Each structure stands twice: as structure tokens, then as C-alpha cells.
Amino acid sequence: MVAAALKAHPKLNASLDMAAGNVVFKRYVNVGVAVDTEHGLLVPVVRNADQKSISRLAAEITDLADRARKKKLKPDEMEGGTFTLSNQGGIGGVGFTPIVFWPQAAILGVSRAALMPRFIDGEFKPRNLMPLSLSFDHRIIDGADAARFLRWVCESLEHPFTMVLE
């Protein structure tokens, strides 16, 4: 879903070439996935994430995370990311400010979902909410572009059956 969002919003899958003084729009989507290990945070990269099914992505992320925790990743498996996804929800996080990994343009932080009251149609109703935090490089992305990207991600989460499943 994030890979599809990056295809729809290419500024978030870009980087700055400081030497040439221009923005480089990536033609590939390589998503870094932050993994908490006893040795610190490691960020293995899922290459060509936009070309993989949900089941293949799940299997690859599981494999990368397992090998990260066992210190069995190769150095090149942590290079070449165009965007990063960080999930603090598994350890109980309710919100955080993720730091963009240069030269990437953005990072999405996912916090723990919780049942919360929301005022809807004149009354409070329980709703499952999952806080998302997007940090981005303002030299490439403005607030409106960031909001459209997050809205795209939220709508995909709210209506998962609109996504192509394999």
C-alpha cells in the first residue's frame, strides 16, 4: 500500500542531488523497514516493493526482520532505500516523530492502533484509530503534497478491499 502511494505521489519517492542542485525522481520503489533489534535499529530494504504482491511483501519483510535480529543481514540489504516505514506500535508507541534518512525525502511512522471515541452524527462512537506520522524534506515536498499522500494511505487502510490482493 505504501509502495502504491509512492507511485501515486512521486515527490515522496525522490531525493536531492546536492552536487547537481536538482531533485531526482526514482523510477523504482525500495522501501526501508525499520527493525528493532537488541543491537539497535536496523533498516533493511525491500527492493521493487511496488512490483510485489502483499503476500510476497509480508514474507520478505518477515525474512528481513528475522535476519536483522539474528545479525545475518548483508550490508547491501540495508542500502538503496527510497522511503522508510517505521512501526513503533508493536512496542506500545502512541505517536512519534520519525527522522528522515538522507538522501530519502520522507519517512512514515506508524503507531499502535487503539479504540477511541469519536463524535459522529451528534454522538460519541467507538472507532479504531491508528496514528500516522509523516516526516519529510520541505525542500522537495510541501505540506499539501504530504497531506495528499497521507490521505491516500488512510483511504487505502480504510478500504483495503480496493487494493489488489494476490
PDB file of C-alpha atoms in Angstrom:
ATOM      1  CA  MET A   1       0.000   0.000   0.000  1.00  0.00           C
ATOM      2  CA  VAL A   2       2.840   2.434   0.790  1.00  0.00           C
ATOM      3  CA  ALA A   3       4.571   1.420  -2.448  1.00  0.00           C
ATOM      4  CA  ALA A   4       1.410   2.199  -4.422  1.00  0.00           C
ATOM      5  CA  ALA A   5       1.090   5.518  -2.581  1.00  0.00           C
ATOM      6  CA  LEU A   6       4.656   6.388  -3.579  1.00  0.00           C
ATOM      7  CA  LYS A   7       3.870   5.666  -7.223  1.00  0.00           C
ATOM      8  CA  ALA A   8       0.847   7.972  -6.973  1.00  0.00           C
ATOM      9  CA  HIS A   9       2.899  10.663  -5.159  1.00  0.00           C
ATOM     10  CA  PRO A  10       6.395  10.598  -6.705  1.00  0.00           C
ATOM     11  CA  LYS A  11       7.772  13.574  -4.746  1.00  0.00           C
ATOM     12  CA  LEU A  12       7.864  11.336  -1.669  1.00  0.00           C
ATOM     13  CA  ASN A  13       9.979   8.805  -3.581  1.00  0.00           C
ATOM     14  CA  ALA A  14      12.600  11.354  -4.631  1.00  0.00           C
ATOM     15  CA  SER A  15      15.902  12.698  -3.338  1.00  0.00           C
ATOM     16  CA  LEU A  16      18.041  15.794  -3.674  1.00  0.00           C
ATOM     17  CA  ASP A  17      21.225  15.672  -5.714  1.00  0.00           C
ATOM     18  CA  MET A  18      23.138  18.385  -3.871  1.00  0.00           C
ATOM     19  CA  ALA A  19      26.056  18.405  -6.335  1.00  0.00           C
ATOM     20  CA  ALA A  20      23.804  18.949  -9.363  1.00  0.00           C
ATOM     21  CA  GLY A  21      21.307  21.058  -7.451  1.00  0.00           C
ATOM     22  CA  ASN A  22      18.223  19.135  -8.579  1.00  0.00           C
ATOM     23  CA  VAL A  23      15.568  16.689  -7.463  1.00  0.00           C
ATOM     24  CA  VAL A  24      15.957  13.069  -8.585  1.00  0.00           C
ATOM     25  CA  PHE A  25      12.661  11.222  -9.028  1.00  0.00           C
ATOM     26  CA  LYS A  26      13.235   7.498  -8.529  1.00  0.00           C
ATOM     27  CA  ARG A  27      11.793   5.102 -11.110  1.00  0.00           C
ATOM     28  CA  TYR A  28      11.863   2.303  -8.541  1.00  0.00           C
ATOM     29  CA  VAL A  29      10.343   1.931  -5.076  1.00  0.00           C
ATOM     30  CA  ASN A  30      12.721   0.495  -2.457  1.00  0.00           C
ATOM     31  CA  VAL A  31      11.116   0.671   0.975  1.00  0.00           C
ATOM     32  CA  GLY A  32      13.270   0.566   4.095  1.00  0.00           C
ATOM     33  CA  VAL A  33      11.580  -1.167   7.035  1.00  0.00           C
ATOM     34  CA  ALA A  34      12.866  -0.215  10.473  1.00  0.00           C
ATOM     35  CA  VAL A  35      13.513  -3.281  12.655  1.00  0.00           C
ATOM     36  CA  ASP A  36      14.073  -3.107  16.412  1.00  0.00           C
ATOM     37  CA  THR A  37      16.885  -5.459  17.412  1.00  0.00           C
ATOM     38  CA  GLU A  38      18.822  -5.993  20.640  1.00  0.00           C
ATOM     39  CA  HIS A  39      21.738  -4.328  18.824  1.00  0.00           C
ATOM     40  CA  GLY A  40      19.773  -1.208  17.866  1.00  0.00           C
ATOM     41  CA  LEU A  41      17.599  -0.151  14.974  1.00  0.00           C
ATOM     42  CA  LEU A  42      18.400  -1.688  11.584  1.00  0.00           C
ATOM     43  CA  VAL A  43      16.674  -0.748   8.327  1.00  0.00           C
ATOM     44  CA  PRO A  44      16.721  -3.491   5.693  1.00  0.00           C
ATOM     45  CA  VAL A  45      15.345  -2.542   2.279  1.00  0.00           C
ATOM     46  CA  VAL A  46      12.564  -4.242   0.316  1.00  0.00           C
ATOM     47  CA  ARG A  47      13.584  -3.685  -3.292  1.00  0.00           C
ATOM     48  CA  ASN A  48      10.994  -3.021  -6.003  1.00  0.00           C
ATOM     49  CA  ALA A  49       8.203  -3.121  -3.435  1.00  0.00           C
ATOM     50  CA  ASP A  50       5.748  -1.728  -5.986  1.00  0.00           C
ATOM     51  CA  GLN A  51       6.128  -4.872  -8.104  1.00  0.00           C
ATOM     52  CA  LYS A  52       5.353  -7.390  -5.349  1.00  0.00           C
ATOM     53  CA  SER A  53       2.118  -8.865  -4.037  1.00  0.00           C
ATOM     54  CA  ILE A  54       1.032  -8.301  -0.454  1.00  0.00           C
ATOM     55  CA  SER A  55       1.816 -11.927   0.415  1.00  0.00           C
ATOM     56  CA  ARG A  56       5.303 -11.679  -1.103  1.00  0.00           C
ATOM     57  CA  LEU A  57       5.950  -8.386   0.711  1.00  0.00           C
ATOM     58  CA  ALA A  58       4.858  -9.921   4.018  1.00  0.00           C
ATOM     59  CA  ALA A  59       7.161 -12.902   3.526  1.00  0.00           C
ATOM     60  CA  GLU A  60      10.113 -10.724   2.514  1.00  0.00           C
ATOM     61  CA  ILE A  61       9.653  -8.312   5.420  1.00  0.00           C
ATOM     62  CA  THR A  62       9.390 -11.226   7.855  1.00  0.00           C
ATOM     63  CA  ASP A  63      12.591 -12.748   6.455  1.00  0.00           C
ATOM     64  CA  LEU A  64      14.496  -9.438   6.548  1.00  0.00           C
ATOM     65  CA  ALA A  65      13.333  -8.694  10.099  1.00  0.00           C
ATOM     66  CA  ASP A  66      14.278 -12.185  11.322  1.00  0.00           C
ATOM     67  CA  ARG A  67      17.722 -11.957   9.754  1.00  0.00           C
ATOM     68  CA  ALA A  68      18.193  -8.428  11.137  1.00  0.00           C
ATOM     69  CA  ARG A  69      17.507  -9.690  14.658  1.00  0.00           C
ATOM     70  CA  LYS A  70      19.970 -12.569  14.134  1.00  0.00           C
ATOM     71  CA  LYS A  71      22.663 -10.228  12.715  1.00  0.00           C
ATOM     72  CA  LYS A  72      22.577 -12.074   9.384  1.00  0.00           C
ATOM     73  CA  LEU A  73      21.833  -9.174   7.017  1.00  0.00           C
ATOM     74  CA  LYS A  74      24.344  -8.319   4.320  1.00  0.00           C
ATOM     75  CA  PRO A  75      25.404  -4.644   4.175  1.00  0.00           C
ATOM     76  CA  ASP A  76      23.858  -4.168   0.723  1.00  0.00           C
ATOM     77  CA  GLU A  77      20.470  -5.276   2.124  1.00  0.00           C
ATOM     78  CA  MET A  78      20.389  -2.034   4.129  1.00  0.00           C
ATOM     79  CA  GLU A  79      21.265   0.277   1.224  1.00  0.00           C
ATOM     80  CA  GLY A  80      19.313   1.889  -1.598  1.00  0.00           C
ATOM     81  CA  GLY A  81      16.063   2.724   0.152  1.00  0.00           C
ATOM     82  CA  THR A  82      13.925   5.457  -1.410  1.00  0.00           C
ATOM     83  CA  PHE A  83      11.455   5.744   1.504  1.00  0.00           C
ATOM     84  CA  THR A  84      11.288   4.283   5.012  1.00  0.00           C
ATOM     85  CA  LEU A  85       8.486   2.810   7.092  1.00  0.00           C
ATOM     86  CA  SER A  86       8.878   2.740  10.870  1.00  0.00           C
ATOM     87  CA  ASN A  87       6.388   0.947  13.139  1.00  0.00           C
ATOM     88  CA  GLN A  88       6.510   1.829  16.815  1.00  0.00           C
ATOM     89  CA  GLY A  89       3.094   0.329  17.527  1.00  0.00           C
ATOM     90  CA  GLY A  90       4.472  -3.106  18.344  1.00  0.00           C
ATOM     91  CA  ILE A  91       6.185  -1.760  21.448  1.00  0.00           C
ATOM     92  CA  GLY A  92       3.285   0.420  22.506  1.00  0.00           C
ATOM     93  CA  GLY A  93       4.065   3.726  20.865  1.00  0.00           C
ATOM     94  CA  VAL A  94       1.157   6.144  20.505  1.00  0.00           C
ATOM     95  CA  GLY A  95       2.960   8.794  18.480  1.00  0.00           C
ATOM     96  CA  PHE A  96       6.466   9.844  17.489  1.00  0.00           C
ATOM     97  CA  THR A  97       8.440  11.964  15.050  1.00  0.00           C
ATOM     98  CA  PRO A  98      10.458   9.743  12.728  1.00  0.00           C
ATOM     99  CA  ILE A  99      13.679  11.173  11.298  1.00  0.00           C
ATOM    100  CA  VAL A 100      14.164  11.174   7.519  1.00  0.00           C
ATOM    101  CA  PHE A 101      17.101   9.034   6.355  1.00  0.00           C
ATOM    102  CA  TRP A 102      19.120  11.161   3.927  1.00  0.00           C
ATOM    103  CA  PRO A 103      19.051  11.158   0.917  1.00  0.00           C
ATOM    104  CA  GLN A 104      15.429   9.989   1.148  1.00  0.00           C
ATOM    105  CA  ALA A 105      12.699  12.620   1.090  1.00  0.00           C
ATOM    106  CA  ALA A 106      10.311  11.126   3.652  1.00  0.00           C
ATOM    107  CA  ILE A 107       9.574   8.523   6.321  1.00  0.00           C
ATOM    108  CA  LEU A 108       6.226   7.242   7.596  1.00  0.00           C
ATOM    109  CA  GLY A 109       5.857   6.373  11.268  1.00  0.00           C
ATOM    110  CA  VAL A 110       3.073   4.012  12.340  1.00  0.00           C
ATOM    111  CA  SER A 111       1.893   3.925  15.952  1.00  0.00           C
ATOM    112  CA  ARG A 112      -0.317   1.486  17.863  1.00  0.00           C
ATOM    113  CA  ALA A 113      -3.973   1.378  16.862  1.00  0.00           C
ATOM    114  CA  ALA A 114      -6.490   1.871  19.670  1.00  0.00           C
ATOM    115  CA  LEU A 115     -10.243   2.074  20.104  1.00  0.00           C
ATOM    116  CA  MET A 116     -11.057   5.759  20.655  1.00  0.00           C
ATOM    117  CA  PRO A 117     -14.293   7.740  20.962  1.00  0.00           C
ATOM    118  CA  ARG A 118     -15.163   9.975  18.014  1.00  0.00           C
ATOM    119  CA  PHE A 119     -18.028  12.453  17.811  1.00  0.00           C
ATOM    120  CA  ILE A 120     -20.088  11.334  14.788  1.00  0.00           C
ATOM    121  CA  ASP A 121     -23.666  12.359  13.909  1.00  0.00           C
ATOM    122  CA  GLY A 122     -24.234  14.019  17.275  1.00  0.00           C
ATOM    123  CA  GLU A 123     -22.908  11.228  19.474  1.00  0.00           C
ATOM    124  CA  PHE A 124     -19.678   9.597  20.540  1.00  0.00           C
ATOM    125  CA  LYS A 125     -18.981   6.315  18.766  1.00  0.00           C
ATOM    126  CA  PRO A 126     -16.005   3.967  19.186  1.00  0.00           C
ATOM    127  CA  ARG A 127     -13.569   3.948  16.283  1.00  0.00           C
ATOM    128  CA  ASN A 128     -10.293   2.109  15.832  1.00  0.00           C
ATOM    129  CA  LEU A 129      -7.632   4.765  15.148  1.00  0.00           C
ATOM    130  CA  MET A 130      -4.003   4.308  14.170  1.00  0.00           C
ATOM    131  CA  PRO A 131      -1.806   7.423  14.412  1.00  0.00           C
ATOM    132  CA  LEU A 132       0.494   8.026  11.440  1.00  0.00           C
ATOM    133  CA  SER A 133       3.443  10.440  11.479  1.00  0.00           C
ATOM    134  CA  LEU A 134       4.993  11.632   8.237  1.00  0.00           C
ATOM    135  CA  SER A 135       8.309  13.469   8.320  1.00  0.00           C
ATOM    136  CA  PHE A 136       9.538  14.928   5.044  1.00  0.00           C
ATOM    137  CA  ASP A 137      12.114  17.196   3.433  1.00  0.00           C
ATOM    138  CA  HIS A 138      10.437  20.556   2.759  1.00  0.00           C
ATOM    139  CA  ARG A 139      12.937  21.278   0.005  1.00  0.00           C
ATOM    140  CA  ILE A 140      11.149  18.619  -2.080  1.00  0.00           C
ATOM    141  CA  ILE A 141       7.706  18.172  -0.514  1.00  0.00           C
ATOM    142  CA  ASP A 142       5.302  20.816   0.748  1.00  0.00           C
ATOM    143  CA  GLY A 143       2.603  20.308   3.369  1.00  0.00           C
ATOM    144  CA  ALA A 144      -0.195  19.929   0.819  1.00  0.00           C
ATOM    145  CA  ASP A 145       1.669  17.149  -1.033  1.00  0.00           C
ATOM    146  CA  ALA A 146       2.367  15.422   2.279  1.00  0.00           C
ATOM    147  CA  ALA A 147      -1.303  15.664   3.302  1.00  0.00           C
ATOM    148  CA  ARG A 148      -2.459  14.205  -0.033  1.00  0.00           C
ATOM    149  CA  PHE A 149      -0.013  11.301   0.385  1.00  0.00           C
ATOM    150  CA  LEU A 150      -1.246  10.599   3.932  1.00  0.00           C
ATOM    151  CA  ARG A 151      -4.879  10.855   2.808  1.00  0.00           C
ATOM    152  CA  TRP A 152      -4.140   8.292   0.060  1.00  0.00           C
ATOM    153  CA  VAL A 153      -2.584   5.943   2.649  1.00  0.00           C
ATOM    154  CA  CYS A 154      -5.505   6.426   5.068  1.00  0.00           C
ATOM    155  CA  GLU A 155      -8.121   5.773   2.393  1.00  0.00           C
ATOM    156  CA  SER A 156      -6.284   2.578   1.422  1.00  0.00           C
ATOM    157  CA  LEU A 157      -6.294   1.437   5.055  1.00  0.00           C
ATOM    158  CA  GLU A 158      -9.974   2.336   5.449  1.00  0.00           C
ATOM    159  CA  HIS A 159     -10.936   0.433   2.271  1.00  0.00           C
ATOM    160  CA  PRO A 160      -8.427  -2.425   1.974  1.00  0.00           C
ATOM    161  CA  PHE A 161     -10.536  -4.426  -0.477  1.00  0.00           C
ATOM    162  CA  THR A 162      -9.912  -1.799  -3.131  1.00  0.00           C
ATOM    163  CA  MET A 163      -6.290  -2.971  -3.159  1.00  0.00           C
ATOM    164  CA  VAL A 164      -5.281  -5.772  -5.482  1.00  0.00           C
ATOM    165  CA  LEU A 165      -4.699  -8.942  -3.451  1.00  0.00           C
ATOM    166  CA  GLU A 166      -2.891 -11.998  -4.670  1.00  0.00           C
TER     167      GLU A 166
END
